[in-house]
CSV table of C-alpha atoms in Angstrom, one decimal:
chain,number,residue,atom,x,y,z
A,1,MET,CA,0.0,0.0,0.0
A,2,SER,CA,1.4,3.4,-1.0
A,3,ASN,CA,2.0,6.3,1.3
A,4,THR,CA,-0.7,8.3,-0.4
A,5,GLU,CA,-3.3,5.6,0.4
A,6,ASN,CA,-2.0,5.4,4.0
A,7,SER,CA,-2.4,9.2,4.4
A,8,ALA,CA,-5.9,9.1,3.0
A,9,LEU,CA,-6.9,6.3,5.3
A,10,ILE,CA,-5.5,8.2,8.3
A,11,ALA,CA,-7.3,11.4,7.2
A,12,LEU,CA,-10.5,9.5,6.8
A,13,SER,CA,-10.1,7.9,10.2
A,14,GLU,CA,-9.5,11.3,11.8
A,15,LEU,CA,-12.5,12.7,10.1
A,16,LYS,CA,-14.7,9.8,11.4
A,17,ASN,CA,-13.3,10.4,14.9
A,18,LEU,CA,-14.0,14.1,14.7
A,19,GLU,CA,-17.6,13.4,13.4
A,20,ALA,CA,-18.1,10.9,16.2
A,21,ALA,CA,-16.9,13.4,18.8
A,22,ARG,CA,-19.1,16.1,17.3
A,23,VAL,CA,-22.2,13.8,17.3
A,24,ALA,CA,-21.4,12.8,20.9
A,25,GLU,CA,-21.1,16.4,21.9
A,26,VAL,CA,-24.4,17.3,20.3
A,27,GLU,CA,-26.1,14.4,22.0
A,28,SER,CA,-24.6,15.4,25.3
A,29,GLU,CA,-25.8,19.0,24.9
A,30,LYS,CA,-29.2,17.7,23.9
A,31,ARG,CA,-29.4,15.5,27.0
A,32,ALA,CA,-28.3,18.4,29.2
A,33,LYS,CA,-30.9,20.6,27.7
A,34,GLU,CA,-33.6,18.0,28.2
A,35,ASP,CA,-32.5,17.5,31.8
A,36,ALA,CA,-32.6,21.2,32.4
A,37,GLU,CA,-36.1,21.4,31.0
A,38,ARG,CA,-37.3,18.5,33.0
A,39,ARG,CA,-35.9,20.1,36.2
A,40,ALA,CA,-37.6,23.4,35.3
A,41,ARG,CA,-40.9,21.6,34.9
A,42,GLU,CA,-40.5,19.8,38.2
A,43,GLU,CA,-39.7,23.0,39.9
A,44,ALA,CA,-42.7,24.7,38.4
A,45,GLU,CA,-44.9,21.8,39.5
A,46,ARG,CA,-43.5,22.0,43.0
A,47,LYS,CA,-44.1,25.7,43.3
A,48,ALA,CA,-47.7,25.3,41.9
A,49,ARG,CA,-48.4,22.6,44.6
A,50,GLU,CA,-47.0,24.8,47.3
A,51,ILE,CA,-49.1,27.8,46.2
A,52,ALA,CA,-52.3,25.6,46.1
A,53,GLU,CA,-51.5,24.2,49.6
A,54,ARG,CA,-50.8,27.6,50.9
A,55,LYS,CA,-54.1,29.0,49.6
A,56,ALA,CA,-56.0,26.1,51.0
A,57,ARG,CA,-54.3,26.6,54.4
A,58,GLU,CA,-55.0,30.3,54.3
A,59,GLU,CA,-58.7,29.7,53.4
A,60,ALA,CA,-59.1,27.2,56.3
A,61,GLU,CA,-57.5,29.7,58.7
A,62,ARG,CA,-59.7,32.5,57.5
A,63,ILE,CA,-62.9,30.3,58.0
A,64,ALA,CA,-61.7,29.3,61.5
A,65,LYS,CA,-60.9,32.9,62.4
A,66,GLU,CA,-64.3,34.1,61.1
A,67,THR,CA,-66.1,31.3,63.0
A,68,ALA,CA,-64.2,32.2,66.3
A,69,GLU,CA,-65.0,35.9,65.9
A,70,ARG,CA,-68.7,35.2,65.2
A,71,GLU,CA,-69.0,32.9,68.2
A,72,ALA,CA,-67.3,35.6,70.4
A,73,ARG,CA,-69.8,38.2,69.1
A,74,GLU,CA,-72.7,35.9,69.8
A,75,ARG,CA,-71.4,35.2,73.4
A,76,GLU,CA,-71.1,38.9,74.0
A,77,GLU,CA,-74.6,39.6,72.6
A,78,ARG,CA,-76.1,36.8,74.9
A,79,LEU,CA,-74.3,38.3,77.9
A,80,ARG,CA,-75.5,41.8,76.9
A,81,LEU,CA,-79.1,40.6,76.6
A,82,GLN,CA,-78.9,38.8,80.0
A,83,GLU,CA,-77.5,41.9,81.6
A,84,ALA,CA,-80.2,44.1,80.0
A,85,ASP,CA,-82.9,41.6,81.1
A,86,LEU,CA,-81.6,41.6,84.7
A,87,ARG,CA,-81.3,45.3,84.8
A,88,ALA,CA,-84.8,45.8,83.4
A,89,ARG,CA,-86.2,43.4,86.0
A,90,ALA,CA,-84.3,45.2,88.8
A,91,GLU,CA,-85.5,48.6,87.6
A,92,GLN,CA,-89.1,47.3,87.4
A,93,GLU,CA,-89.0,45.9,90.9
A,94,ALA,CA,-87.5,49.1,92.3
A,95,ARG,CA,-90.2,51.2,90.6
A,96,LEU,CA,-92.9,48.9,91.8
A,97,LYS,CA,-91.7,49.0,95.4
A,98,GLU,CA,-91.3,52.8,95.3
A,99,GLU,CA,-94.8,53.2,93.9
A,100,GLN,CA,-96.2,50.8,96.5
A,101,MET,CA,-94.5,52.7,99.3
A,102,ARG,CA,-95.8,56.0,97.9
A,103,LEU,CA,-99.3,54.7,97.7
A,104,ASP,CA,-99.1,53.1,101.1
A,105,ALA,CA,-98.1,56.4,102.6
A,106,GLN,CA,-100.9,58.2,100.8
A,107,VAL,CA,-103.4,55.6,102.0
A,108,LYS,CA,-102.2,55.9,105.6
A,109,LEU,CA,-102.5,59.7,105.4
A,110,ALA,CA,-106.0,59.4,104.0
A,111,GLU,CA,-107.3,56.7,106.4
A,112,LYS,CA,-107.8,59.4,109.0
A,113,LYS,CA,-110.4,61.1,106.8
A,114,ALA,CA,-112.3,58.6,104.6
A,115,ARG,CA,-110.2,55.6,103.5
A,116,PRO,CA,-110.6,56.2,99.7
A,117,MET,CA,-110.8,52.9,97.8
A,118,TRP,CA,-109.7,54.4,94.5
A,119,LEU,CA,-106.1,54.4,95.8
A,120,TYR,CA,-106.2,50.6,96.1
A,121,ALA,CA,-107.8,50.3,92.6
A,122,VAL,CA,-105.0,52.5,91.2
A,123,LEU,CA,-102.4,50.2,93.0
A,124,GLY,CA,-104.0,47.1,91.5
A,125,VAL,CA,-104.0,48.6,88.0
A,126,LEU,CA,-100.4,49.7,88.5
A,127,VAL,CA,-99.3,46.2,89.6
A,128,ILE,CA,-101.2,44.6,86.6
A,129,GLY,CA,-99.6,47.1,84.2
A,130,VAL,CA,-96.1,46.5,85.5
A,131,SER,CA,-96.7,42.7,85.3
A,132,VAL,CA,-98.0,42.9,81.7
A,133,GLY,CA,-95.0,45.1,80.8
A,134,GLY,CA,-92.6,42.7,82.3
A,135,TYR,CA,-94.2,39.8,80.5
A,136,MET,CA,-94.0,41.7,77.2
A,137,ILE,CA,-90.3,42.4,77.7
A,138,TYR,CA,-89.6,38.8,78.6
A,139,ASP,CA,-91.6,37.5,75.6
A,140,TYR,CA,-89.7,39.9,73.3
A,141,ILE,CA,-86.3,38.8,74.6
A,142,GLN,CA,-87.3,35.1,74.2
A,143,LYS,CA,-88.3,35.6,70.6
A,144,ARG,CA,-85.1,37.6,69.8
A,145,ASP,CA,-83.0,34.8,71.4
A,146,GLU,CA,-84.8,32.2,69.3
A,147,ALA,CA,-84.3,34.2,66.1
A,148,GLU,CA,-80.6,34.5,66.9
A,149,ARG,CA,-80.3,30.8,67.7
A,150,ILE,CA,-81.9,30.0,64.3
A,151,ALA,CA,-79.5,32.4,62.6
A,152,GLN,CA,-76.6,30.7,64.3
A,153,ILE,CA,-77.7,27.3,63.1
A,154,GLU,CA,-78.1,28.6,59.5
A,155,GLN,CA,-74.7,30.2,59.6
A,156,LYS,CA,-73.0,27.0,61.0
A,157,LYS,CA,-74.7,25.0,58.2
A,158,LYS,CA,-73.3,27.4,55.6
A,159,ASP,CA,-69.8,27.2,57.2
A,160,ASP,CA,-70.0,23.4,57.2
A,161,GLU,CA,-71.1,23.3,53.5
A,162,ARG,CA,-68.2,25.7,52.6
A,163,ALA,CA,-65.7,23.6,54.5
A,164,ALA,CA,-66.9,20.4,52.8
A,165,GLU,CA,-66.8,22.1,49.4
A,166,MET,CA,-63.2,23.2,50.1
A,167,ALA,CA,-62.2,19.7,51.1
A,168,SER,CA,-63.7,18.2,48.0
A,169,LEU,CA,-62.0,20.8,45.8
A,170,MET,CA,-58.6,20.1,47.4
A,171,LYS,CA,-59.1,16.4,47.0
A,172,GLU,CA,-59.9,16.8,43.4
A,173,LEU,CA,-57.0,19.2,42.9
A,174,LYS,CA,-54.6,16.7,44.5
A,175,GLY,CA,-55.9,13.9,42.2
A,176,LEU,CA,-55.4,16.1,39.1
A,177,GLN,CA,-51.8,16.9,40.2
A,178,GLU,CA,-51.1,13.2,40.6
A,179,GLU,CA,-52.6,12.5,37.2
A,180,GLN,CA,-50.5,15.3,35.7
A,181,ASN,CA,-47.3,13.9,37.1
A,182,LYS,CA,-48.2,10.5,35.8
A,183,ILE,CA,-48.9,11.8,32.3
A,184,LYS,CA,-45.7,13.8,32.3
A,185,SER,CA,-43.8,10.6,33.3
A,186,GLN,CA,-45.4,8.7,30.4
A,187,LYS,CA,-44.6,11.6,28.0
A,188,ASP,CA,-40.9,11.6,29.1
A,189,GLU,CA,-40.7,7.9,28.5
A,190,ILE,CA,-42.1,8.3,25.0
A,191,GLU,CA,-39.6,11.1,24.3
A,192,ASN,CA,-36.8,8.8,25.4
A,193,GLN,CA,-38.1,6.1,23.1
A,194,LEU,CA,-38.3,8.5,20.2
A,195,LYS,CA,-34.5,9.2,20.5
A,196,ASN,CA,-33.7,5.6,19.7
A,197,VAL,CA,-36.6,4.5,17.4
A,198,GLN,CA,-35.6,3.6,13.8
A,199,ASP,CA,-38.8,2.3,12.3
A,200,GLU,CA,-41.0,5.1,10.9
A,201,THR,CA,-44.3,3.4,11.7
A,202,GLU,CA,-43.2,3.0,15.3
A,203,ARG,CA,-42.1,6.6,15.4
A,204,GLN,CA,-45.5,7.8,14.1
A,205,LYS,CA,-47.2,5.7,16.7
A,206,LEU,CA,-45.1,7.2,19.5
A,207,LEU,CA,-45.8,10.7,18.1
A,208,ALA,CA,-49.5,10.0,18.2
A,209,GLU,CA,-49.3,8.8,21.8
A,210,LYS,CA,-47.3,11.9,22.7
A,211,ALA,CA,-49.9,14.1,21.1
A,212,ALA,CA,-52.7,12.4,23.0
A,213,LEU,CA,-50.7,12.9,26.3
A,214,ASP,CA,-50.3,16.6,25.4
A,215,ALA,CA,-54.1,16.9,25.0
A,216,GLN,CA,-54.6,15.1,28.4
A,217,LEU,CA,-52.1,17.5,30.0
A,218,ALA,CA,-53.9,20.5,28.6
A,219,ALA,CA,-57.3,19.3,29.8
A,220,ASN,CA,-55.8,18.5,33.2
A,221,GLU,CA,-54.2,22.0,33.6
A,222,ASP,CA,-57.6,23.6,32.6
A,223,LYS,CA,-59.4,21.6,35.3
A,224,GLN,CA,-56.8,22.7,37.9
A,225,LYS,CA,-57.2,26.3,36.9
A,226,LYS,CA,-60.9,26.1,37.3
A,227,ASN,CA,-60.6,24.4,40.7
A,228,LYS,CA,-58.1,26.9,42.0
A,229,GLY,CA,-60.5,29.7,40.9
A,230,LYS,CA,-63.3,28.1,42.9
A,231,SER,CA,-61.1,27.6,46.0
A,232,GLY,CA,-60.3,31.4,46.0
A,233,GLY,CA,-63.7,32.2,47.4
A,234,SER,CA,-65.0,35.6,48.4
A,235,LYS,CA,-64.4,37.1,51.8
A,236,SER,CA,-67.6,37.6,53.7
A,237,SER,CA,-68.2,41.0,55.2
A,238,SER,CA,-69.3,41.5,58.7
A,239,GLY,CA,-70.8,44.3,60.8
A,240,ASP,CA,-73.1,45.7,58.1
A,241,GLY,CA,-76.5,46.7,59.4
A,242,GLU,CA,-75.8,46.0,63.0
A,243,PRO,CA,-77.4,48.4,65.5
A,244,LYS,CA,-75.0,50.8,67.2
A,245,SER,CA,-74.4,50.3,70.9
A,246,GLU,CA,-74.7,52.9,73.6
A,247,LYS,CA,-73.3,52.8,77.1
A,248,PRO,CA,-75.8,54.2,79.6
A,249,LYS,CA,-75.4,54.7,83.3
A,250,GLY,CA,-74.3,51.6,85.1
A,251,GLY,CA,-71.7,50.5,82.6
A,252,ILE,CA,-74.0,48.1,80.7
A,253,SER,CA,-73.8,48.3,76.9
A,254,VAL,CA,-77.2,48.3,75.3
A,255,SER,CA,-77.9,48.4,71.6
A,256,LYS,CA,-80.4,51.0,70.6
A,257,ASN,CA,-82.9,50.6,67.7
A,258,VAL,CA,-85.3,53.4,67.2
A,259,ASP,CA,-87.8,51.1,65.5
A,260,ASP,CA,-88.1,48.9,68.6
A,261,PRO,CA,-90.1,50.5,71.5
A,262,LEU,CA,-88.8,47.9,73.9
A,263,ASP,CA,-85.1,48.1,72.8
A,264,GLY,CA,-82.7,49.3,75.4
A,265,LEU,CA,-84.5,47.7,78.4
């Protein structure tokens, strides 16, 4: 074999080695890029899960806080009503005793002259009037307490339904995330198979499966967005339309409603 042929073979061998090195470098860069993309997807998925869990935790804490605040307000209102009832009863008894003492004094002074019976009639009417007024106040308080109790039951029912709805949404969201991870794993496996496939028919089959997985991923992401939108909720407002409270003599807070003739007692 001549030196020229040897030189050509050596040059060809070097070219093959250079091409093989170039192909290996391109393949290595491709794998590095795919690994970086995969890590970026995993990081994005992890952040999305953390955000969803944080929102669910904040929503649960908000509901618990609102429930605690509402229960505290209800306890304060019950105590206020009890204090108002006791104060009203004490004032009624004091007025009744004062009036009885006044009438007794008038009767004793008048006994020396004629013992007028109309004073006793007035006393009887006064006692009956005070008794009727006390009953009306007691009946009003009982009806108001019953209305508040019914409102509390309805609110608790709404809170329970809201909590159940949130639990269902979070369960469905977790299932969708697990399904998304499974689909992505299948997609990554198909992409790895596409790198080594030689048969065109098999390649087209894998591409079709990949397209189907992409469609499933899109549908899954759409469902997750809808569920996250539902879990946002709307914050309920409180304090609107409540009667303003006044603090009369004696240090007892009594709400005042101008439309209620018995309010404040």
